[in-house]
Amino acid sequence: MQKGTGRNIFVAATYAATLLLGLILGQNYVDQQSNNPGSSLIPIGLSDNSYKMQQVLDLLSNSYVDSLNIDSLQNGAINHIIAHLDPYSSYLLPNESQAQSEALEGTFEGIGLEFFNLNDTLMVVGVMANGPAEKAGLKVGDRILRIDSTLVSGRNIAQKVVDRLMRGKKGSMVKLYINRDTVISNKVFKVMRDQINVSSIDVSYMIQPSVGYIKIRRFGLKTAEDFKHQIKELKKQGARNLILDLRDNGGGYFHVAIRLASEFFKDKKLMVYTEGAHENRREYYSEGDGNYTEGKLVVLINESTASASEIVAGAVQDWDRGTIVGRRSFGKGIVQEQFDFSDGSRVNLSISRYYTPLGRSIQRKYTANWSNMIDYAGMYKGLWALDTTYANAQMFKTMAGRELFSGGGVSPDVKMSIDSNSLSLLYQNIVKSSYLEQFVYERFTKQLPAYSIDNFLQGYHLPQQEYDRFILFLNSKGISVSERKKRDLMELIRSDMEAIVGRYYFGREAYFKVKNRYDDFISRAIEILVPSS
């Protein structure tokens, strides 16, 4: 190790130790559950070295050879500490903290517009119903030329820049200049920014005459409330069975997951309990008298189902309330609390582990990947190695006699095989490149379809010649697709393209309805809920 590098690490560690003390002694505690107002941080004892750290800070500020950015050093020091605790504790800068809050709370101040950068032109691909953009007259298909005085057409402008231009304080105005139907509009679209509410429920609809379907992307502040509303609507439409899709749901608010799980139980039952080194055992029960306590239930999970969504799946499984279908979930069984600093930054700190009603811990094993410390520039990326194997640990039995095991995520009752095509590097590269959207928006957005959404969902299929053209399009972009891969990926890519067409013309709901037509998980769930005679 070079002398200079070692000194830099010492400086970072010095700041880290000092700032940890400040975090523990001076931080305001935010109780997510709002039911433990007496909670406080556990103080640690002071030592002579604690004051020594402050002396070092003063020394650096007053005597160091170069000017120091104290804020930057402090942020780096806190991040250094938090990143070495466990895979889930994290330190967020003010802008990262705000983005996390907006995602979980489902609110931000803007105009309610989705766009896609098509050939360096911002194309409107989604307009929120009754949102500011729709009220101002903007439509799907509009091309944005300028935002206020900033030219955005013909430039490879970053999305974060566009977001900054579009968003702003509620009540403020943004002016948009557009091209509609290849004609440059002389009209300036004046859009008054407002609070935008985005539901964490992707879609809710009757997938079969007696089967309702709800897909949740995360557990945000209003998820349980929205779910309760959707359940009531589905029951009015004749839903006697339910598919709850928690695939790719990475979690969210702990207490919201408990409230949502409560909807499946008529009596008060233990949903989950938590324990930690500084947290006594706390038990969380269903509220009782849920809105969906009788009908059949299937919960879909996969390897990206994590945290709060695993709480729901675990409670349903432990109480024999429904059938878990899919693949073993991620295995994140640690609860974080938010500790906010006055400057808007935040520490998400792991404070306890959670256990399913039977006492199962579904946390995957994790170890520090110290070999990564050689690369100081990216030392926090991939610091933690997570165990991908599944070894049966302690065995538990449900009241119905099912054998369940702790450790390594929630193992489904009905296991689904992995689609190797969806995991192939070629397909992943195609998806990440956004060439699917680019091809669809260039070829299928010239005029509105002459059919309804129901006709589209029942009868529209991408013509074979269009799929062939897309493969040629990929080749022209430097992505080579062999004849074998062309055959292997055809069903998957065609469903993606059909779903994008559906979303463009009929909205977000159509996207999921189209994808579900080809989904083996959905087919298996329906077989369980409505067995053929």
XYZ file of C-alpha atoms in Angstrom:
533
model
C 0.000 0.000 0.000
C 1.291 3.414 -0.886
C 1.917 5.844 1.931
C -0.523 8.411 0.564
C -3.284 5.864 0.207
C -2.856 4.669 3.756
C -3.031 8.245 5.053
C -6.259 8.875 3.112
C -7.842 5.787 4.603
C -6.788 6.948 8.072
C -8.383 10.355 7.496
C -11.605 8.705 6.297
C -11.654 6.376 9.283
C -11.047 9.292 11.641
C -13.974 11.222 10.249
C -16.029 8.046 10.293
C -15.487 7.429 13.987
C -16.301 11.016 14.881
C -19.426 11.122 12.784
C -20.683 7.818 14.105
C -20.594 9.372 17.554
C -22.607 12.312 16.280
C -25.080 9.964 14.631
C -25.650 7.981 17.804
C -25.881 10.927 20.184
C -27.594 13.548 18.096
C -29.840 11.839 15.560
C -33.586 12.224 15.417
C -35.348 8.880 15.362
C -38.139 8.262 12.870
C -40.453 5.451 13.934
C -41.948 3.911 10.795
C -44.638 2.057 12.682
C -45.847 5.140 14.581
C -46.722 2.898 17.513
C -43.624 3.207 19.669
C -43.315 6.881 20.564
C -41.018 6.135 23.477
C -38.305 4.593 21.303
C -34.892 6.174 21.553
C -31.373 5.403 20.461
C -29.177 3.386 22.750
C -26.323 5.658 23.856
C -22.781 4.357 23.914
C -20.216 5.256 26.485
C -17.818 8.109 25.848
C -14.090 7.583 25.996
C -11.061 9.812 25.806
C -10.734 8.848 22.158
C -14.156 10.347 21.466
C -12.823 13.789 22.295
C -9.611 12.973 20.472
C -11.619 12.550 17.283
C -12.978 16.070 17.601
C -9.455 17.360 18.057
C -8.438 15.647 14.826
C -11.358 17.270 13.028
C -10.257 20.677 14.267
C -6.698 19.907 13.238
C -7.715 19.005 9.700
C -9.934 22.047 9.367
C -7.311 24.491 10.632
C -3.964 23.046 9.632
C -4.238 20.724 6.619
C -2.075 21.745 3.645
C -4.990 21.944 1.174
C -8.522 23.248 1.449
C -10.949 20.499 2.439
C -14.555 20.049 1.451
C -15.836 19.169 4.887
C -19.286 18.121 3.658
C -17.771 15.717 1.150
C -15.470 14.216 3.777
C -18.335 13.800 6.215
C -20.539 12.099 3.625
C -17.711 9.769 2.668
C -16.984 8.944 6.275
C -20.585 8.098 7.126
C -20.858 5.993 3.999
C -17.652 4.186 4.991
C -19.169 3.170 8.324
C -22.642 2.234 7.159
C -21.470 0.252 4.131
C -19.461 -2.069 6.378
C -22.332 -3.037 8.696
C -24.492 -5.272 6.506
C -25.761 -5.389 2.889
C -28.885 -3.348 3.607
C -27.870 -0.451 5.827
C -27.159 2.587 3.665
C -26.420 6.284 3.735
C -28.388 8.457 1.311
C -27.493 11.964 0.229
C -30.356 14.512 0.277
C -31.329 13.957 -3.372
C -31.199 10.171 -2.929
C -33.254 10.415 0.249
C -35.877 12.530 -1.514
C -36.058 10.089 -4.433
C -36.570 7.182 -2.044
C -39.320 9.020 -0.164
C -41.096 9.946 -3.413
C -40.987 6.344 -4.597
C -42.353 4.941 -1.341
C -44.877 7.680 -0.701
C -45.980 7.662 -4.343
C -46.018 11.439 -4.637
C -43.941 14.100 -6.325
C -44.530 17.529 -7.792
C -44.587 17.529 -11.581
C -46.900 17.346 -14.596
C -47.766 13.632 -14.970
C -46.005 12.810 -18.220
C -44.008 9.807 -19.444
C -41.591 10.180 -22.321
C -39.117 8.160 -24.367
C -36.021 9.550 -26.053
C -36.615 8.429 -29.646
C -33.802 9.435 -31.978
C -32.881 12.397 -29.764
C -36.493 13.571 -29.594
C -38.620 13.322 -26.463
C -41.742 11.403 -27.433
C -44.723 11.383 -25.065
C -45.633 7.742 -24.401
C -47.891 8.176 -21.379
C -50.145 10.875 -19.960
C -51.612 10.508 -16.478
C -55.392 10.636 -16.457
C -56.662 13.942 -15.040
C -53.088 15.066 -14.470
C -51.711 18.536 -15.278
C -50.337 17.472 -18.694
C -53.643 15.964 -19.829
C -55.580 18.998 -18.603
C -53.263 21.231 -20.619
C -54.005 19.236 -23.782
C -50.891 17.095 -24.222
C -51.366 13.715 -25.905
C -49.530 10.452 -26.385
C -47.385 10.773 -29.489
C -46.488 14.446 -29.048
C -42.814 15.287 -29.627
C -41.360 17.798 -27.180
C -39.133 20.393 -28.844
C -38.453 22.784 -25.967
C -39.069 22.929 -22.243
C -39.315 26.599 -21.312
C -36.206 28.111 -22.922
C -34.242 24.854 -23.106
C -34.033 23.109 -26.475
C -34.424 19.347 -25.969
C -35.036 18.158 -29.542
C -32.030 16.950 -31.514
C -29.960 16.569 -28.374
C -29.016 13.440 -26.507
C -30.314 14.946 -23.299
C -30.133 12.905 -20.095
C -33.360 11.881 -18.397
C -32.316 13.420 -15.078
C -31.948 16.764 -16.860
C -35.435 16.462 -18.354
C -36.845 15.477 -14.964
C -35.297 18.574 -13.419
C -36.843 20.765 -16.124
C -40.263 19.144 -15.866
C -40.564 18.972 -12.107
C -40.954 21.942 -9.821
C -42.920 23.461 -7.037
C -46.657 22.864 -7.023
C -48.416 25.827 -8.610
C -45.468 26.812 -10.792
C -45.756 26.714 -14.576
C -43.711 25.015 -17.287
C -44.051 25.843 -21.011
C -43.790 23.023 -23.547
C -43.337 23.453 -27.300
C -44.321 20.364 -29.279
C -44.512 18.715 -32.675
C -47.825 16.922 -33.211
C -48.595 14.723 -36.234
C -45.382 15.977 -37.914
C -46.670 19.559 -37.624
C -44.866 22.021 -35.362
C -47.520 23.542 -33.160
C -47.591 27.304 -32.758
C -49.378 26.836 -29.491
C -47.421 26.968 -26.283
C -48.676 24.339 -23.848
C -48.660 25.956 -20.423
C -48.749 23.250 -17.757
C -49.315 24.061 -14.107
C -47.312 21.710 -11.904
C -49.220 19.835 -9.233
C -48.809 16.967 -6.805
C -48.680 13.707 -8.738
C -49.867 10.546 -6.998
C -48.578 7.279 -8.416
C -50.086 4.046 -7.164
C -47.729 1.220 -6.254
C -50.319 -1.188 -7.653
C -49.371 -1.817 -11.275
C -52.656 -3.350 -12.322
C -55.872 -4.828 -10.931
C -58.426 -6.603 -13.105
C -60.517 -9.744 -13.605
C -58.210 -12.177 -15.351
C -60.928 -14.883 -15.467
C -64.676 -14.702 -14.749
C -64.117 -15.672 -11.090
C -60.435 -14.774 -10.668
C -59.106 -11.355 -9.754
C -55.501 -10.344 -10.325
C -53.482 -7.664 -8.509
C -49.823 -6.863 -9.119
C -47.926 -4.736 -6.589
C -44.526 -3.272 -7.460
C -43.580 -2.044 -3.962
C -45.076 -1.424 -0.520
C -45.520 2.324 -0.460
C -47.328 4.529 1.988
C -50.763 4.059 0.365
C -50.399 0.486 -0.901
C -52.584 -1.141 1.751
C -55.291 1.483 1.265
C -55.197 1.070 -2.529
C -55.208 -2.710 -2.201
C -58.287 -2.655 0.022
C -60.082 -0.516 -2.551
C -59.102 -2.812 -5.425
C -60.199 -5.937 -3.520
C -63.642 -4.466 -2.965
C -63.949 -3.571 -6.654
C -62.894 -7.042 -7.787
C -65.391 -8.681 -5.454
C -68.138 -6.529 -6.954
C -67.108 -7.910 -10.345
C -67.452 -11.491 -9.113
C -63.953 -12.330 -7.856
C -64.082 -15.429 -5.672
C -60.406 -16.226 -6.184
C -57.357 -13.973 -6.186
C -53.869 -13.956 -7.689
C -51.541 -11.602 -5.800
C -48.431 -10.980 -7.895
C -45.405 -10.009 -5.782
C -42.772 -10.920 -8.355
C -39.971 -8.342 -8.598
C -41.396 -6.554 -5.547
C -38.317 -5.487 -3.589
C -40.238 -4.444 -0.475
C -40.982 -1.090 1.109
C -42.670 -0.062 4.326
C -42.744 -2.785 6.974
C -46.002 -1.706 8.601
C -47.778 -1.424 5.243
C -46.962 -5.059 4.461
C -48.575 -6.079 7.753
C -51.689 -4.031 7.003
C -51.979 -5.582 3.567
C -51.480 -9.138 4.864
C -54.277 -8.423 7.369
C -56.765 -8.317 4.487
C -56.535 -12.118 4.187
C -57.477 -12.948 7.777
C -60.792 -12.644 9.617
C -59.275 -13.011 13.099
C -56.292 -11.393 14.746
C -53.276 -13.525 13.915
C -49.551 -13.043 14.305
C -48.158 -11.756 11.005
C -44.494 -11.321 11.934
C -42.257 -10.581 14.893
C -38.913 -8.801 15.171
C -35.885 -9.024 17.442
C -32.493 -7.324 17.520
C -29.521 -6.739 19.792
C -31.133 -3.499 21.003
C -34.728 -4.394 20.141
C -36.817 -6.667 22.329
C -39.196 -9.058 20.640
C -42.106 -7.162 19.112
C -45.109 -8.965 17.679
C -47.320 -7.611 14.906
C -50.857 -8.938 14.462
C -53.450 -8.698 11.735
C -56.214 -6.223 12.387
C -58.915 -8.850 11.901
C -61.998 -8.647 9.699
C -60.053 -8.378 6.439
C -61.753 -7.727 3.112
C -60.616 -10.988 1.490
C -60.791 -13.717 4.129
C -62.691 -16.521 2.413
C -61.714 -16.863 -1.238
C -58.868 -18.933 -2.624
C -55.511 -17.166 -2.816
C -52.351 -17.682 -4.855
C -49.279 -15.509 -4.221
C -46.688 -15.322 -7.004
C -43.039 -14.832 -6.003
C -39.618 -15.033 -7.640
C -35.968 -14.449 -6.807
C -36.551 -10.664 -6.761
C -39.389 -10.847 -4.223
C -37.839 -9.388 -1.091
C -38.286 -7.857 2.341
C -41.830 -6.545 2.953
C -43.235 -8.758 0.196
C -41.635 -11.784 1.885
C -43.467 -10.842 5.087
C -46.787 -11.162 3.246
C -45.809 -14.420 1.536
C -44.477 -15.870 4.788
C -47.641 -15.081 6.747
C -49.891 -16.517 4.021
C -47.793 -19.682 3.896
C -47.388 -20.195 7.650
C -51.134 -19.905 8.263
C -52.076 -22.137 5.282
C -54.062 -19.198 3.922
C -53.000 -19.641 0.318
C -50.628 -21.280 -2.141
C -47.219 -19.765 -2.918
C -46.274 -20.262 -6.578
C -42.998 -19.394 -8.269
C -39.347 -19.518 -7.292
C -37.544 -19.072 -3.990
C -37.670 -15.454 -2.869
C -34.647 -13.241 -2.316
C -34.223 -13.759 1.420
C -34.039 -10.332 3.065
C -35.132 -10.762 6.658
C -33.692 -7.617 8.233
C -35.700 -4.509 9.111
C -34.341 -1.004 8.519
C -35.330 2.220 10.224
C -34.797 5.703 8.820
C -32.698 8.236 10.705
C -32.879 11.691 9.135
C -30.275 14.444 9.269
C -31.229 18.106 9.206
C -29.656 18.593 5.753
C -32.053 16.063 4.180
C -29.628 13.131 4.114
C -30.628 9.868 5.735
C -29.285 6.670 7.221
C -31.307 3.515 6.634
C -30.050 1.398 9.526
C -30.721 -2.299 10.118
C -32.133 -2.583 13.640
C -33.695 -6.050 13.876
C -34.387 -9.330 12.151
C -37.908 -10.433 11.385
C -39.448 -13.866 11.715
C -42.553 -15.398 10.144
C -45.436 -16.461 12.432
C -43.947 -19.941 12.877
C -40.569 -18.439 13.776
C -38.767 -18.815 10.465
C -35.954 -16.423 9.588
C -35.732 -16.139 5.809
C -32.504 -14.078 5.798
C -29.820 -15.255 3.385
C -26.304 -15.617 4.729
C -23.963 -12.789 3.844
C -20.249 -12.261 4.238
C -17.972 -9.328 3.549
C -16.151 -9.533 0.237
C -12.876 -8.040 1.446
C -11.108 -8.748 -1.844
C -13.088 -5.826 -3.228
C -11.250 -3.476 -0.902
C -8.290 -3.471 -3.301
C -10.300 -1.215 -5.605
C -10.682 1.882 -3.456
C -12.620 3.811 -6.093
C -15.441 1.247 -6.057
C -14.957 -0.285 -2.638
C -18.641 -0.199 -1.727
C -19.882 -1.816 -4.921
C -20.244 -5.522 -4.357
C -18.823 -5.314 -0.842
C -21.195 -7.989 0.426
C -21.369 -11.513 -0.962
C -24.770 -13.154 -0.557
C -25.120 -16.914 -0.288
C -27.031 -18.159 -3.329
C -27.372 -21.728 -2.125
C -30.370 -22.996 -0.221
C -29.753 -25.328 2.681
C -32.695 -26.534 4.748
C -32.224 -25.268 8.268
C -34.760 -25.649 11.061
C -37.995 -27.330 10.049
C -41.454 -26.037 11.030
C -44.915 -27.531 10.528
C -48.075 -25.615 9.738
C -51.440 -26.504 11.242
C -52.251 -28.338 8.007
C -49.098 -30.409 8.371
C -46.972 -28.747 5.682
C -43.238 -28.781 6.343
C -41.521 -25.410 5.972
C -37.913 -24.418 6.526
C -36.064 -21.338 7.698
C -33.163 -19.731 5.877
C -32.607 -18.477 2.357
C -35.953 -16.936 1.425
C -39.508 -18.254 1.121
C -39.599 -21.524 -0.757
C -42.784 -21.795 -2.874
C -45.352 -24.569 -2.489
C -45.461 -24.924 -6.272
C -42.105 -24.389 -7.952
C -41.821 -22.909 -11.445
C -38.843 -23.551 -13.680
C -36.580 -20.739 -14.835
C -36.994 -19.460 -18.391
C -33.399 -19.655 -19.573
C -34.182 -17.391 -22.529
C -35.198 -14.506 -20.269
C -31.940 -14.891 -18.343
C -29.718 -15.084 -21.417
C -27.152 -12.319 -21.841
C -28.439 -11.653 -25.352
C -32.003 -10.997 -24.196
C -30.806 -8.893 -21.256
C -28.717 -6.779 -23.628
C -31.708 -6.291 -25.926
C -33.891 -5.132 -23.040
C -31.266 -2.792 -21.578
C -30.559 -1.245 -24.974
C -34.179 0.046 -25.258
C -34.186 -1.113 -28.899
C -37.526 -2.835 -28.306
C -39.183 0.497 -27.501
C -37.328 2.300 -30.254
C -38.452 -0.168 -32.916
C -42.072 -0.201 -31.734
C -42.359 3.583 -31.457
C -40.844 4.072 -34.904
C -43.100 1.561 -36.659
C -46.387 1.260 -34.754
C -47.271 4.750 -33.555
C -48.227 6.488 -36.780
C -51.985 6.220 -36.328
C -54.484 5.013 -33.760
C -55.626 1.384 -34.084
C -59.114 0.791 -35.452
C -60.139 -1.486 -32.579
C -60.928 -1.367 -28.883
C -58.690 -2.455 -26.052
C -60.713 -5.661 -25.625
C -60.288 -6.551 -29.286
C -56.613 -5.725 -29.057
C -56.084 -7.974 -26.038
C -58.023 -10.849 -27.586
C -56.778 -10.740 -31.137
C -53.646 -8.703 -31.690
C -50.443 -10.604 -32.410
C -47.267 -9.166 -33.850
C -46.919 -10.244 -37.505
C -44.024 -12.578 -38.241
C -42.546 -10.163 -40.772
C -42.326 -7.467 -38.100
C -40.392 -9.792 -35.819
C -38.056 -10.574 -38.726
C -37.569 -6.835 -39.302
C -36.750 -6.340 -35.647
C -33.994 -8.976 -35.822
C -32.526 -7.170 -38.846
C -32.831 -3.917 -36.888
C -30.821 -5.445 -34.025
C -28.157 -6.627 -36.443
C -27.870 -3.079 -37.811
C -27.294 -1.855 -34.250
C -24.457 -4.294 -33.666
C -26.423 -6.965 -31.780
C -25.956 -10.228 -33.664
C -28.777 -12.777 -33.355
C -28.211 -16.277 -34.689
C -30.991 -18.266 -36.360
C -31.239 -20.488 -33.315
C -31.490 -17.554 -30.907
C -34.020 -15.928 -33.222
C -36.255 -18.969 -32.792
C -35.610 -19.306 -29.057
C -36.393 -15.664 -28.278
C -39.328 -15.211 -30.647
C -42.179 -15.791 -28.192
C -40.538 -13.697 -25.477
C -39.679 -10.737 -27.717
C -43.010 -10.771 -29.544
C -44.859 -10.613 -26.216
C -42.659 -7.677 -25.154
C -43.381 -5.788 -28.369
C -47.109 -6.468 -28.214
C -47.165 -5.246 -24.608
C -45.352 -2.018 -25.551
C -47.862 -1.405 -28.356
C -50.695 -2.003 -25.900
C -49.241 0.395 -23.343
C -48.757 3.121 -25.939
C -52.339 3.041 -27.188
C -54.298 1.844 -24.172
C -52.228 2.668 -21.095
C -50.208 0.896 -18.437
C -52.891 -1.674 -17.632
C -52.818 -3.019 -21.180
C -49.081 -3.709 -20.899
C -49.566 -6.172 -18.046
C -52.661 -7.729 -19.553
C -50.720 -8.548 -22.705
C -47.729 -9.933 -20.794
C -50.002 -12.101 -18.675
C -51.362 -13.846 -21.792
C -48.022 -15.647 -22.147
C -47.138 -16.055 -18.468
C -46.640 -19.634 -17.200
C -46.909 -18.441 -13.589
C -50.359 -17.015 -14.306
C -51.501 -20.172 -16.106
C -50.395 -22.348 -13.188
C -52.127 -20.077 -10.678
C -55.402 -20.266 -12.598
C -55.127 -24.069 -12.706
C -54.858 -24.093 -8.904
C -57.727 -21.660 -8.355
C -60.096 -22.994 -11.004
C -59.202 -26.637 -11.586
C -60.591 -28.105 -14.786
C -63.264 -30.713 -14.340
